[in-house]
Structure formats: C-alpha cells, structure tokens
XYZ file of C-alpha atoms in Angstrom:
216
model
C 0.000 0.000 0.000
C 1.443 3.348 -1.034
C 1.801 5.683 1.942
C 1.341 8.744 -0.281
C -1.912 7.363 -1.631
C -2.931 6.452 1.907
C -2.470 10.038 3.076
C -4.571 11.359 0.179
C -7.270 8.807 0.974
C -7.249 9.850 4.596
C -7.484 13.542 3.723
C -10.431 12.756 1.463
C -12.161 10.590 4.075
C -11.417 13.012 6.907
C -13.355 15.962 5.550
C -14.954 15.478 8.972
C -18.574 15.907 8.056
C -21.082 15.738 10.879
C -21.925 12.166 9.916
C -18.398 10.810 10.463
C -17.106 13.008 13.296
C -19.887 15.132 14.856
C -18.871 18.550 16.068
C -20.178 18.004 19.589
C -17.701 16.279 21.928
C -20.286 14.103 23.649
C -21.069 12.406 20.316
C -17.580 10.949 20.154
C -18.636 8.363 22.745
C -20.438 6.318 20.076
C -17.732 6.759 17.413
C -14.357 6.292 19.082
C -14.941 2.842 20.620
C -15.952 1.600 17.147
C -12.713 2.886 15.632
C -10.682 1.420 18.481
C -12.468 -1.919 18.011
C -11.716 -1.854 14.298
C -8.036 -1.141 14.934
C -7.790 -3.943 17.517
C -9.565 -6.475 15.256
C -7.426 -5.526 12.260
C -4.541 -7.746 13.321
C -4.421 -9.596 9.990
C -4.253 -6.391 7.932
C -1.170 -4.571 6.794
C 0.763 -2.083 8.907
C -0.383 0.729 6.615
C -4.051 -0.062 7.285
C -3.438 0.074 11.027
C -1.657 3.405 10.620
C -4.609 4.676 8.579
C -7.091 3.736 11.313
C -4.957 5.363 14.019
C -4.559 8.498 11.914
C -8.346 8.789 11.468
C -8.802 8.279 15.202
C -6.273 11.005 16.091
C -7.747 13.483 13.589
C -11.220 12.857 14.991
C -10.016 13.459 18.546
C -8.260 16.688 17.555
C -11.379 17.838 15.750
C -13.600 17.185 18.773
C -11.134 18.919 21.112
C -10.914 21.944 18.790
C -14.614 22.597 19.293
C -14.208 22.630 23.088
C -11.635 25.434 22.892
C -14.145 27.674 21.105
C -15.482 29.961 23.910
C -18.985 30.296 22.450
C -19.272 26.553 21.946
C -17.975 25.886 25.472
C -20.497 28.329 26.961
C -23.303 26.666 25.010
C -22.268 23.201 26.191
C -22.001 24.438 29.785
C -25.606 25.663 29.661
C -26.804 22.339 28.271
C -24.878 20.302 30.863
C -27.172 18.840 33.505
C -25.712 18.273 36.959
C -26.868 15.203 38.797
C -29.180 16.286 41.613
C -29.170 14.563 45.006
C -32.170 12.515 46.104
C -32.777 11.054 49.564
C -35.290 8.208 49.498
C -36.775 9.644 46.291
C -37.032 13.245 47.549
C -34.957 16.030 45.990
C -32.626 18.078 48.190
C -34.617 21.349 47.930
C -37.818 19.590 49.002
C -35.951 17.682 51.698
C -34.813 20.943 53.333
C -38.432 22.179 53.488
C -39.792 18.846 54.742
C -41.512 18.926 58.179
C -39.812 16.944 60.941
C -42.700 14.459 61.188
C -42.392 13.517 57.499
C -38.583 13.314 57.641
C -38.778 10.898 60.594
C -40.805 8.522 58.409
C -38.015 8.471 55.780
C -35.063 7.476 57.989
C -34.130 3.974 59.148
C -35.930 2.353 62.080
C -32.999 2.936 64.474
C -32.919 6.683 63.741
C -36.731 6.867 63.738
C -36.894 5.379 67.245
C -34.292 7.903 68.413
C -36.301 10.862 67.078
C -39.605 9.510 68.433
C -38.126 9.256 71.934
C -37.199 12.946 71.630
C -33.895 14.780 71.372
C -32.389 15.773 74.699
C -30.781 19.068 75.713
C -27.299 18.452 74.251
C -28.346 17.523 70.670
C -30.720 20.498 70.539
C -27.907 22.739 71.831
C -25.659 21.558 68.981
C -28.339 22.357 66.395
C -28.771 25.850 67.882
C -24.999 26.454 67.667
C -24.969 25.321 64.023
C -27.851 27.681 63.204
C -26.009 30.564 64.856
C -22.755 29.791 62.985
C -24.635 29.736 59.664
C -26.324 33.041 60.429
C -23.023 34.730 61.332
C -21.154 33.386 58.277
C -20.361 35.900 55.473
C -22.120 35.309 52.130
C -20.610 32.589 49.887
C -18.346 31.374 52.708
C -18.412 28.341 54.966
C -19.591 28.850 58.558
C -17.130 28.534 61.420
C -16.441 25.112 62.889
C -18.569 24.036 65.852
C -16.831 21.511 68.117
C -18.789 18.679 69.712
C -18.374 15.414 71.625
C -21.792 14.133 70.474
C -20.680 11.340 68.160
C -24.155 9.769 68.297
C -25.876 12.811 66.764
C -27.871 11.897 63.639
C -27.423 14.178 60.618
C -30.652 15.996 59.705
C -31.224 18.114 56.547
C -30.939 21.348 58.542
C -27.274 20.539 59.276
C -26.241 20.380 55.576
C -23.522 22.936 54.829
C -22.375 23.251 58.452
C -18.820 22.487 59.579
C -18.548 20.327 62.701
C -15.430 19.458 64.709
C -16.182 15.862 65.730
C -14.156 14.530 68.672
C -12.557 11.122 68.071
C -11.108 10.648 71.559
C -7.965 12.652 70.858
C -8.619 15.547 68.435
C -11.541 17.348 66.786
C -11.727 16.339 63.112
C -13.281 19.057 60.942
C -16.099 17.637 58.792
C -18.332 19.540 56.372
C -21.835 18.086 56.397
C -22.955 17.048 52.894
C -26.335 15.789 51.636
C -25.065 12.200 51.379
C -24.524 12.148 55.167
C -28.221 12.597 56.033
C -29.467 9.847 58.357
C -25.960 8.775 59.485
C -24.280 9.292 62.859
C -21.676 12.072 62.753
C -19.248 9.749 64.557
C -19.013 7.676 61.354
C -17.070 10.517 59.725
C -14.456 10.855 62.486
C -13.017 7.396 63.129
C -11.376 6.698 66.473
C -8.396 4.770 65.104
C -5.722 5.221 62.471
C -6.047 2.659 59.656
C -3.020 0.364 59.516
C -0.747 0.759 56.499
C 1.816 -2.013 56.355
C 5.264 -1.064 55.090
C 8.384 -3.125 54.696
C 9.231 -5.513 57.572
C 11.979 -4.321 59.923
C 15.256 -6.015 60.820
C 14.664 -9.183 62.827
C 11.080 -9.611 61.653
C 11.940 -12.356 59.150
C 14.051 -15.498 59.545
C 16.696 -14.305 57.076
C 17.246 -10.981 58.879
C 17.143 -12.385 62.409
C 20.920 -12.708 62.824
C 21.922 -9.388 61.257
C 23.812 -7.432 63.950
C 22.165 -4.178 64.982
C 24.252 -1.004 64.814
C-alpha cells in the first residue's frame, strides 16, 4: 500500500462531516470505541491499514477537542450540561430541606426513627442551635465557622447540611463539612477513632533471614 496514496485517501475521508465526526464532543462516545475496536480487530491487515485507522482516530479526537476550545461553543455546552441532583429516598434536596420533621422521621431507618420519636435531649438540641447561629453569622458565599462537639451519636438531619462540625474522636476534633449524602448517618461515622493500619516493609529481625543481622 502506497503511503502517499494512503495520506490522500485519509485527507479525502477526513473531511470530517457531521456524519463521520460530529462537532459536539459528547457524540464521540459512540464513534471512538468503534474505531478502536476496528483497529484492535485488524490484526491480519497490513501495517499501513493500522496506521490509517490510528490516523483517522487522532484526527477525529483533535477535531472534537478543537470545538471545546471555542469559547462560544464551550459556553453553550455548559448551559446544556445537567448536573446530577441529590435525592434522599426519592425526595430532591430542595424539598428535603423544606420537609416537616414528622415527614422526615418517616423516611429514615428504624434505628434513627426510634431515636427521634423518643425525643432529642438538651445536648443535641444545643448543637443544632450552635450550628444555626454559625450559619447566620457566616459571610455570604463562605463556609460557617467550625462548631466543636463530643456528640458522636448525633444523627445528621437536613438542617445541618452545609455546616462544619469538629467531631471529637477521643484525641482531636476532626473538621467535617456536612454534605447531603450524610443525612441519616451518625456524625461519629465521619471521624473514626483509630488510624487505619498501612503495612510497610518488615523491619530487621522480623523475618528469619534478617534475624541474625547485627544491629548497629
């Protein structure tokens, strides 16, 4: 196969119409795996054919990336992009924040539901009041100050989302920002009381071969 002819063929095939290489980057998902599959299955073909397939693949990638650098195109794609919204037991976050306490209690697990039905005592309610005050005093578009607590058995409620809590682990207060995914969990789960073991290399004397090495 003539390499010169191959290049001309590629230039002719890579006019990059919207049918072969669409101008929107998210369309390349359906095209590029096909080209990669063709190049991997083409083991019995010549080296020139493999080069041709790789060249088409690279040109297509460059073409798709060129559209992303265009500021107008990037702004348009950013508007169209949909962020994944958080749902707790089928209820969206905005509705969850406005949900009455009685309805929220019905959504949580039976262990947390029993805790709420027995009533929150003075210390948990005091923590919630401190978190409300810290949120109110926080400047706009900034995180509230950290509120320290020893109440590791406090259950995260929607009102606490966005707060920063210093959770005591028996030695220090670990700063934790409350996120929507933490709703219904104990805050102690996010400040573990031990340091996970990370095994390194064995020391001198730990193995049979190094047992008789003299120590300095």
